[in-house]
Amino acid sequence: MSRDGSERGGTDDWEEEVAEWDEEVSEWEEGDGATADGDDHVDDDPDLDPDSADRVPKVVSAGHINWDVTIHVEQLPEPDGETRIDLLEQSGGGSAANVAVGLVGLGGQSVVYGSVGGDESGALALRELASAGVDPGQVLVDADAPTSVKYAIVDGSGELLMLANDGANESFTAAELDRDTLAAADHLHLTGQQPGTAAALATAAAEAGTTRSFDPGRRLGDREFEAALHATDLLFLNAPEADALADSTDIDPWEPDDRVVAIKLGEEGATIRTPRGDVSHPGFDIDAVDTVGAGDAFAAGFLGAALRDPDITGDGFSNDPRDYQVPLLVGNACGAIATETVTARADLSWDRVRSMMGESPESDLLIEVRV
C-alpha cells in the first residue's frame, strides 16, 4: 500500500514511496521531527537536557529493579562439571530499571517505580539509577528483604542461564506510587510484577489519561495478567509469549483488534501488529555477545521514538501500522546495541542508534507494511 492507502501501480509508485520514506528518516536523523507537544523541534543534539521537560516524554517505568551479576564462559558446564570464568561484570538490572535508563539515554525523562532491599546491593542499584539520570525517588526500600540479585551465565554462543532470587523486587504495590507523579507522566510502562499491582497501576494511569504499555516477560504463562493486559494500549512480547497469550486468553497478539502489539523475533527483528495491519523489519546483522536485556532496549528505543510523535500518541496509540516505521527501526537498533553489550544495561544514545542504522543502509527498503 502507498502512504495514502491506495494500491501501488508499479515500479514508479514503489520508488516514490521509498523516496518519501528516505525523506522522513533524513528529517528524523537531522532532529527536525516534532516533539510530543507538537510546538518545538527536537534539538540537533539528541541527548537532550533532562531538565527540558516540555520537550521530551516523561515515562514512569514500573516493575523489577535488580542487581545483576553477568558471567561469561566459553561453555556451560555439565552436571558436576567446572568451567573457567572469562569475564564477570556487575551492574544494575531489572526490566523496569533497564527501560528507564534506556529512555534517559535517548533524551527522555524517567521515573522508576519498584522496590529494593535495605542492603548494599539495593544502595548500589539506586545509586546507579540516579547516576544515569533516572528519578528513583518513588522506589520502595524494604528493609526486611534482600535486593533481588540475578546471575546471568552466558556461553560463547550467546546462550544464557539465569539464576535469581525474588528478594524485595515485588514488595511494592500500586498504593505506594504518588498519584501526582503518575498524572504528570506522559506514559506508564509496566514490566514483570505482581498481577494485581500491574492491573491497579494500569487502571490508575487510564483514569489519569496516561497511555500504557506492558512487557510481562517470561513469567507470562505462570501469572494471571489478563486484567493488566486488557488495561494497556501497547504490549511488548516475544514470539513464544505471543503464541502462549493467543492460546490462553481472548487476546490474539498476531491479529489484535483493539491494541498495538510489538512482537520481538530475536535474530529476525520484530513486527508491530495493529488492528489495521502490521509493519515488520528483519533487524540488523550483528555478532551477538549477550542477549540479556535486548528486549528492554527494544522497548526503550520503540517508546523513545514513538512518544515523541504526536501522530502516534496524540490520542492514544495509533492503529495505522505505517506510523511505526521509525519506532520499529529504532527499537531494533537498540536491541542490536544491547546484544553487543556484556551486561543487561545497554548504553543507548541517538548517536549509537544512527551508527547502528548506518551499518545497514538498506534498512529502509526492508521495512514491510501490510495494511
Tab-separated table of C-alpha atoms in Angstrom:
chain	number	residue	atom	x	y	z
A	1	MET	CA	0.000	0.000	0.000
A	2	SER	CA	1.175	3.567	-0.600
A	3	ARG	CA	1.088	6.154	2.156
A	4	ASP	CA	-2.298	7.467	1.040
A	5	GLY	CA	-3.801	3.968	1.260
A	6	SER	CA	-4.020	3.297	-2.491
A	7	GLU	CA	-2.502	0.221	-4.083
A	8	ARG	CA	0.870	0.578	-5.791
A	9	GLY	CA	0.597	0.721	-9.555
A	10	GLY	CA	4.144	-0.345	-10.407
A	11	THR	CA	7.848	0.396	-10.051
A	12	ASP	CA	7.446	4.163	-10.214
A	13	ASP	CA	4.993	4.171	-7.302
A	14	TRP	CA	7.289	1.957	-5.255
A	15	GLU	CA	10.312	4.196	-5.930
A	16	GLU	CA	8.238	7.238	-4.982
A	17	GLU	CA	7.183	5.560	-1.706
A	18	VAL	CA	10.790	4.660	-0.856
A	19	ALA	CA	11.842	8.255	-1.603
A	20	GLU	CA	9.180	9.564	0.781
A	21	TRP	CA	10.365	7.193	3.498
A	22	ASP	CA	14.009	8.217	2.913
A	23	GLU	CA	12.994	11.835	3.376
A	24	GLU	CA	11.187	11.017	6.639
A	25	VAL	CA	14.220	9.181	8.028
A	26	SER	CA	16.522	12.049	6.993
A	27	GLU	CA	14.303	14.587	8.733
A	28	TRP	CA	14.209	12.458	11.874
A	29	GLU	CA	18.004	11.964	11.863
A	30	GLU	CA	18.533	15.724	11.483
A	31	GLY	CA	16.380	16.327	14.549
A	32	ASP	CA	13.602	18.085	12.632
A	33	GLY	CA	10.729	15.919	13.912
A	34	ALA	CA	8.095	17.402	16.207
A	35	THR	CA	8.176	16.583	19.889
A	36	ALA	CA	5.202	15.223	21.802
A	37	ASP	CA	3.766	18.693	22.389
A	38	GLY	CA	3.943	19.499	18.659
A	39	ASP	CA	5.288	23.042	19.268
A	40	ASP	CA	9.062	22.669	19.071
A	41	HIS	CA	11.591	20.684	17.111
A	42	VAL	CA	13.938	18.139	18.591
A	43	ASP	CA	17.362	19.626	19.254
A	44	ASP	CA	20.127	18.797	16.782
A	45	ASP	CA	21.865	17.128	19.731
A	46	PRO	CA	19.534	14.207	20.514
A	47	ASP	CA	20.920	13.739	24.041
A	48	LEU	CA	18.600	16.415	25.380
A	49	ASP	CA	18.995	18.026	28.764
A	50	PRO	CA	16.780	16.102	31.229
A	51	ASP	CA	15.553	19.439	32.580
A	52	SER	CA	13.824	20.179	29.247
A	53	ALA	CA	10.606	18.545	30.449
A	54	ASP	CA	8.489	20.407	27.912
A	55	ARG	CA	10.430	18.919	25.028
A	56	VAL	CA	10.780	15.247	25.884
A	57	PRO	CA	8.438	12.447	27.007
A	58	LYS	CA	8.217	11.608	30.697
A	59	VAL	CA	7.731	7.919	31.465
A	60	VAL	CA	7.049	6.048	34.697
A	61	SER	CA	8.646	2.598	34.381
A	62	ALA	CA	7.249	0.178	36.967
A	63	GLY	CA	8.490	-3.288	37.824
A	64	HIS	CA	11.678	-5.089	38.795
A	65	ILE	CA	14.847	-3.381	39.976
A	66	ASN	CA	17.692	-5.843	40.429
A	67	TRP	CA	21.423	-6.033	40.889
A	68	ASP	CA	22.900	-8.130	38.093
A	69	VAL	CA	25.989	-10.321	38.013
A	70	THR	CA	26.859	-11.304	34.443
A	71	ILE	CA	29.282	-14.192	33.988
A	72	HIS	CA	30.713	-15.097	30.586
A	73	VAL	CA	32.078	-18.570	29.967
A	74	GLU	CA	33.127	-20.396	26.829
A	75	GLN	CA	30.777	-23.286	27.560
A	76	LEU	CA	28.217	-24.053	30.242
A	77	PRO	CA	29.462	-26.916	32.434
A	78	GLU	CA	27.871	-30.339	32.586
A	79	PRO	CA	26.403	-31.513	35.947
A	80	ASP	CA	29.234	-31.867	38.482
A	81	GLY	CA	31.486	-30.105	35.980
A	82	GLU	CA	33.501	-26.914	36.156
A	83	THR	CA	34.316	-24.164	33.682
A	84	ARG	CA	36.533	-21.103	33.671
A	85	ILE	CA	35.013	-17.616	34.013
A	86	ASP	CA	36.199	-15.436	31.128
A	87	LEU	CA	34.518	-12.234	32.285
A	88	LEU	CA	32.470	-11.172	35.302
A	89	GLU	CA	30.572	-7.867	35.367
A	90	GLN	CA	28.223	-6.370	37.957
A	91	SER	CA	25.643	-3.700	37.156
A	92	GLY	CA	22.138	-2.532	37.823
A	93	GLY	CA	19.407	-4.582	36.186
A	94	GLY	CA	15.720	-5.426	36.159
A	95	SER	CA	13.417	-4.710	33.236
A	96	ALA	CA	11.810	-1.579	34.676
A	97	ALA	CA	15.196	-0.096	35.545
A	98	ASN	CA	16.724	-1.050	32.187
A	99	VAL	CA	13.950	0.627	30.208
A	100	ALA	CA	14.096	3.732	32.419
A	101	VAL	CA	17.849	4.111	31.862
A	102	GLY	CA	17.479	3.492	28.127
A	103	LEU	CA	14.829	6.198	27.796
A	104	VAL	CA	17.028	8.748	29.542
A	105	GLY	CA	19.890	7.856	27.208
A	106	LEU	CA	17.528	8.670	24.313
A	107	GLY	CA	16.673	12.070	25.730
A	108	GLY	CA	13.577	11.183	27.744
A	109	GLN	CA	12.689	11.641	31.378
A	110	SER	CA	12.207	8.551	33.528
A	111	VAL	CA	10.791	7.830	36.941
A	112	VAL	CA	11.378	4.247	38.050
A	113	TYR	CA	8.905	2.600	40.408
A	114	GLY	CA	9.646	-0.663	42.165
A	115	SER	CA	11.370	-1.926	45.305
A	116	VAL	CA	14.796	-2.935	46.568
A	117	GLY	CA	16.081	-4.298	49.853
A	118	GLY	CA	17.784	-2.254	52.514
A	119	ASP	CA	21.192	-3.750	51.715
A	120	GLU	CA	24.335	-2.849	49.806
A	121	SER	CA	23.010	-4.261	46.521
A	122	GLY	CA	19.912	-2.071	46.808
A	123	ALA	CA	22.000	1.002	47.529
A	124	LEU	CA	24.202	0.244	44.518
A	125	ALA	CA	21.172	-0.212	42.259
A	126	LEU	CA	19.632	3.109	43.351
A	127	ARG	CA	22.934	4.954	43.067
A	128	GLU	CA	23.448	3.676	39.520
A	129	LEU	CA	19.934	4.717	38.509
A	130	ALA	CA	20.439	8.212	39.869
A	131	SER	CA	23.825	8.474	38.141
A	132	ALA	CA	22.136	7.576	34.843
A	133	GLY	CA	19.654	10.429	35.243
A	134	VAL	CA	16.661	8.322	36.318
A	135	ASP	CA	14.472	9.592	39.168
A	136	PRO	CA	14.475	6.824	41.836
A	137	GLY	CA	12.501	8.865	44.351
A	138	GLN	CA	9.449	6.597	44.149
A	139	VAL	CA	11.354	3.366	44.838
A	140	LEU	CA	10.252	1.479	47.964
A	141	VAL	CA	13.078	0.236	50.220
A	142	ASP	CA	12.042	-2.972	52.004
A	143	ALA	CA	14.376	-3.284	54.973
A	144	ASP	CA	13.159	-6.801	55.744
A	145	ALA	CA	14.084	-8.404	52.398
A	146	PRO	CA	17.242	-8.628	50.305
A	147	THR	CA	17.562	-6.924	46.955
A	148	SER	CA	16.953	-9.342	44.098
A	149	VAL	CA	20.272	-10.410	42.585
A	150	LYS	CA	20.256	-12.096	39.182
A	151	TYR	CA	23.131	-14.170	37.892
A	152	ALA	CA	23.253	-14.404	34.108
A	153	ILE	CA	25.686	-17.043	32.821
A	154	VAL	CA	26.356	-16.520	29.113
A	155	ASP	CA	28.247	-19.020	26.960
A	156	GLY	CA	30.332	-18.398	23.858
A	157	SER	CA	27.345	-18.620	21.518
A	158	GLY	CA	25.304	-16.060	23.471
A	159	GLU	CA	23.022	-18.633	25.092
A	160	LEU	CA	22.285	-17.915	28.716
A	161	LEU	CA	21.341	-19.485	32.020
A	162	MET	CA	19.584	-17.326	34.623
A	163	LEU	CA	19.759	-17.736	38.398
A	164	ALA	CA	17.760	-15.404	40.631
A	165	ASN	CA	16.107	-14.809	43.960
A	166	ASP	CA	12.882	-12.808	44.136
A	167	GLY	CA	14.042	-10.832	47.133
A	168	ALA	CA	12.380	-7.441	47.509
A	169	ASN	CA	11.665	-6.750	43.852
A	170	GLU	CA	7.906	-7.302	44.244
A	171	SER	CA	7.434	-5.723	47.665
A	172	PHE	CA	5.898	-2.613	46.099
A	173	THR	CA	2.173	-2.237	45.410
A	174	ALA	CA	0.160	0.298	43.443
A	175	ALA	CA	-0.757	2.136	46.651
A	176	GLU	CA	2.762	3.488	47.252
A	177	LEU	CA	3.085	5.297	43.910
A	178	ASP	CA	2.402	9.017	44.216
A	179	ARG	CA	-0.629	9.753	42.031
A	180	ASP	CA	0.666	13.223	41.119
A	181	THR	CA	3.769	11.571	39.661
A	182	LEU	CA	1.608	9.280	37.559
A	183	ALA	CA	-0.683	12.102	36.438
A	184	ALA	CA	2.320	14.203	35.376
A	185	ALA	CA	3.721	11.420	33.205
A	186	ASP	CA	3.096	11.036	29.500
A	187	HIS	CA	3.296	7.251	29.677
A	188	LEU	CA	3.336	4.288	32.073
A	189	HIS	CA	5.467	1.289	31.118
A	190	LEU	CA	4.835	-1.892	33.103
A	191	THR	CA	7.199	-4.840	33.336
A	192	GLY	CA	7.037	-8.099	35.326
A	193	GLN	CA	5.441	-7.708	38.776
A	194	GLN	CA	2.509	-8.947	40.828
A	195	PRO	CA	-0.570	-9.179	38.547
A	196	GLY	CA	-2.751	-7.192	40.943
A	197	THR	CA	-0.184	-4.402	41.137
A	198	ALA	CA	0.125	-4.213	37.355
A	199	ALA	CA	-3.656	-4.078	36.905
A	200	ALA	CA	-4.086	-1.385	39.565
A	201	LEU	CA	-1.303	0.776	38.109
A	202	ALA	CA	-2.687	0.440	34.585
A	203	THR	CA	-6.177	1.357	35.794
A	204	ALA	CA	-4.886	4.409	37.681
A	205	ALA	CA	-2.935	5.546	34.601
A	206	ALA	CA	-6.018	5.144	32.411
A	207	GLU	CA	-8.018	7.294	34.820
A	208	ALA	CA	-5.275	9.932	34.629
A	209	GLY	CA	-5.357	9.872	30.820
A	210	THR	CA	-1.846	8.403	30.603
A	211	THR	CA	-1.011	5.905	27.860
A	212	ARG	CA	0.111	2.449	28.998
A	213	SER	CA	2.401	-0.338	27.785
A	214	PHE	CA	3.179	-3.725	29.304
A	215	ASP	CA	6.038	-6.187	28.849
A	216	PRO	CA	5.047	-9.106	31.118
A	217	GLY	CA	8.207	-11.124	30.416
A	218	ARG	CA	8.942	-14.817	30.606
A	219	ARG	CA	6.523	-15.482	33.509
A	220	LEU	CA	3.519	-14.568	31.371
A	221	GLY	CA	2.246	-18.145	31.342
A	222	ASP	CA	2.552	-18.563	35.122
A	223	ARG	CA	0.635	-15.484	36.258
A	224	GLU	CA	-2.897	-14.116	35.906
A	225	PHE	CA	-2.040	-10.961	33.965
A	226	GLU	CA	-5.258	-10.788	31.950
A	227	ALA	CA	-6.671	-7.718	33.752
A	228	ALA	CA	-3.426	-5.786	33.265
A	229	LEU	CA	-3.173	-6.885	29.647
A	230	HIS	CA	-6.678	-5.619	28.895
A	231	ALA	CA	-5.905	-2.287	30.610
A	232	THR	CA	-2.908	-1.440	28.411
A	233	ASP	CA	-2.672	0.135	24.946
A	234	LEU	CA	0.602	-1.416	23.814
A	235	LEU	CA	2.073	-4.860	24.509
A	236	PHE	CA	5.681	-5.989	24.152
A	237	LEU	CA	6.073	-9.755	23.689
A	238	ASN	CA	8.441	-12.227	22.102
A	239	ALA	CA	7.083	-14.841	19.685
A	240	PRO	CA	6.630	-17.696	22.223
A	241	GLU	CA	4.892	-15.296	24.616
A	242	ALA	CA	2.605	-14.124	21.813
A	243	ASP	CA	1.682	-17.711	20.988
A	244	ALA	CA	1.058	-18.519	24.650
A	245	LEU	CA	-1.143	-15.457	25.066
A	246	ALA	CA	-3.177	-16.336	21.984
A	247	ASP	CA	-3.709	-19.871	23.301
A	248	SER	CA	-4.671	-18.918	26.857
A	249	THR	CA	-6.671	-15.664	26.559
A	250	ASP	CA	-9.065	-13.870	24.236
A	251	ILE	CA	-6.211	-11.603	23.073
A	252	ASP	CA	-4.616	-12.567	19.758
A	253	PRO	CA	-1.313	-10.639	19.601
A	254	TRP	CA	-0.764	-11.617	15.965
A	255	GLU	CA	-4.128	-10.175	14.873
A	256	PRO	CA	-5.111	-7.649	17.585
A	257	ASP	CA	-8.472	-5.938	17.373
A	258	ASP	CA	-8.137	-3.198	19.999
A	259	ARG	CA	-4.440	-2.541	20.753
A	260	VAL	CA	-0.929	-2.369	19.319
A	261	VAL	CA	1.440	-5.295	19.871
A	262	ALA	CA	5.214	-5.225	19.346
A	263	ILE	CA	6.461	-8.792	18.852
A	264	LYS	CA	10.219	-9.325	19.157
A	265	LEU	CA	11.558	-12.006	16.831
A	266	GLY	CA	15.171	-12.290	18.014
A	267	GLU	CA	17.604	-12.514	15.094
A	268	GLU	CA	14.704	-11.901	12.713
A	269	GLY	CA	13.959	-8.412	14.041
A	270	ALA	CA	10.433	-7.510	15.092
A	271	THR	CA	6.907	-6.926	13.853
A	272	ILE	CA	4.350	-4.353	15.018
A	273	ARG	CA	0.780	-5.632	14.858
A	274	THR	CA	-2.192	-3.247	14.859
A	275	PRO	CA	-5.930	-3.581	14.161
A	276	ARG	CA	-5.285	-2.042	10.725
A	277	GLY	CA	-2.277	-4.093	9.652
A	278	ASP	CA	1.351	-4.641	10.532
A	279	VAL	CA	4.868	-3.413	9.843
A	280	SER	CA	7.967	-5.606	10.079
A	281	HIS	CA	11.743	-5.222	9.913
A	282	PRO	CA	14.309	-8.073	9.937
A	283	GLY	CA	16.721	-6.413	12.348
A	284	PHE	CA	20.433	-5.747	11.971
A	285	ASP	CA	23.215	-8.167	11.149
A	286	ILE	CA	25.459	-8.160	14.222
A	287	ASP	CA	27.542	-10.630	16.186
A	288	ALA	CA	25.647	-11.214	19.444
A	289	VAL	CA	27.701	-11.107	22.618
A	290	ASP	CA	24.938	-11.160	25.248
A	291	THR	CA	21.181	-11.186	24.612
A	292	VAL	CA	20.249	-10.317	28.225
A	293	GLY	CA	18.365	-7.011	28.247
A	294	ALA	CA	17.867	-6.846	24.467
A	295	GLY	CA	14.079	-6.843	24.871
A	296	ASP	CA	14.281	-3.980	27.377
A	297	ALA	CA	16.481	-1.995	24.992
A	298	PHE	CA	13.981	-2.623	22.185
A	299	ALA	CA	11.146	-1.294	24.370
A	300	ALA	CA	13.183	1.786	25.342
A	301	GLY	CA	14.014	2.539	21.720
A	302	PHE	CA	10.474	1.973	20.474
A	303	LEU	CA	8.947	4.143	23.204
A	304	GLY	CA	11.699	6.759	22.923
A	305	ALA	CA	10.791	7.307	19.270
A	306	ALA	CA	7.021	6.732	19.399
A	307	LEU	CA	6.290	9.008	22.360
A	308	ARG	CA	7.881	11.963	20.559
A	309	ASP	CA	5.465	11.724	17.636
A	310	PRO	CA	2.032	13.307	18.197
A	311	ASP	CA	0.690	11.398	15.182
A	312	ILE	CA	1.320	8.167	17.112
A	313	THR	CA	0.284	9.038	20.663
A	314	GLY	CA	-1.735	12.235	20.330
A	315	ASP	CA	-4.965	10.358	21.028
A	316	GLY	CA	-3.821	7.010	22.380
A	317	PHE	CA	-1.621	4.775	20.237
A	318	SER	CA	-2.302	4.980	16.518
A	319	ASN	CA	-3.725	1.913	14.787
A	320	ASP	CA	-2.026	2.761	11.476
A	321	PRO	CA	0.984	0.447	11.027
A	322	ARG	CA	2.710	2.990	8.770
A	323	ASP	CA	3.175	5.267	11.780
A	324	TYR	CA	5.500	2.746	13.436
A	325	GLN	CA	8.268	2.521	10.846
A	326	VAL	CA	10.712	4.796	12.687
A	327	PRO	CA	9.931	3.414	16.193
A	328	LEU	CA	10.414	-0.112	14.829
A	329	LEU	CA	13.789	0.756	13.298
A	330	VAL	CA	14.913	2.483	16.496
A	331	GLY	CA	13.719	-0.417	18.647
A	332	ASN	CA	15.584	-2.948	16.510
A	333	ALA	CA	18.709	-0.782	16.538
A	334	CYS	CA	18.596	-0.516	20.347
A	335	GLY	CA	18.041	-4.262	20.683
A	336	ALA	CA	21.073	-4.867	18.460
A	337	ILE	CA	23.166	-2.471	20.553
A	338	ALA	CA	22.173	-4.408	23.671
A	339	THR	CA	23.249	-7.731	22.180
A	340	GLU	CA	26.700	-6.234	21.627
A	341	THR	CA	26.851	-5.226	25.307
A	342	VAL	CA	28.212	-7.523	28.028
A	343	THR	CA	25.578	-6.657	30.645
A	344	ALA	CA	21.802	-6.204	30.512
A	345	ARG	CA	22.171	-2.429	30.901
A	346	ALA	CA	22.896	-1.092	27.419
A	347	ASP	CA	24.270	2.422	26.931
A	348	LEU	CA	21.728	3.842	24.484
A	349	SER	CA	22.009	7.152	22.644
A	350	TRP	CA	20.795	8.597	19.364
A	351	ASP	CA	24.373	8.616	18.097
A	352	ARG	CA	24.663	4.876	18.681
A	353	VAL	CA	21.254	4.296	17.086
A	354	ARG	CA	22.296	6.219	13.972
A	355	SER	CA	25.589	4.353	13.873
A	356	MET	CA	23.755	1.016	14.008
A	357	MET	CA	21.438	2.088	11.207
A	358	GLY	CA	24.428	3.171	9.181
A	359	GLU	CA	25.704	-0.383	9.252
A	360	SER	CA	22.525	-1.432	7.426
A	361	PRO	CA	21.866	1.257	4.763
A	362	GLU	CA	19.235	-0.929	3.152
A	363	SER	CA	17.170	-0.982	6.372
A	364	ASP	CA	14.513	1.362	4.990
A	365	LEU	CA	13.991	-0.899	1.978
A	366	LEU	CA	13.483	-3.918	4.211
A	367	ILE	CA	10.507	-2.417	6.017
A	368	GLU	CA	7.376	-4.372	5.098
A	369	VAL	CA	3.981	-2.771	5.656
A	370	ARG	CA	0.746	-4.723	5.328
A	371	VAL	CA	-2.456	-2.686	5.616
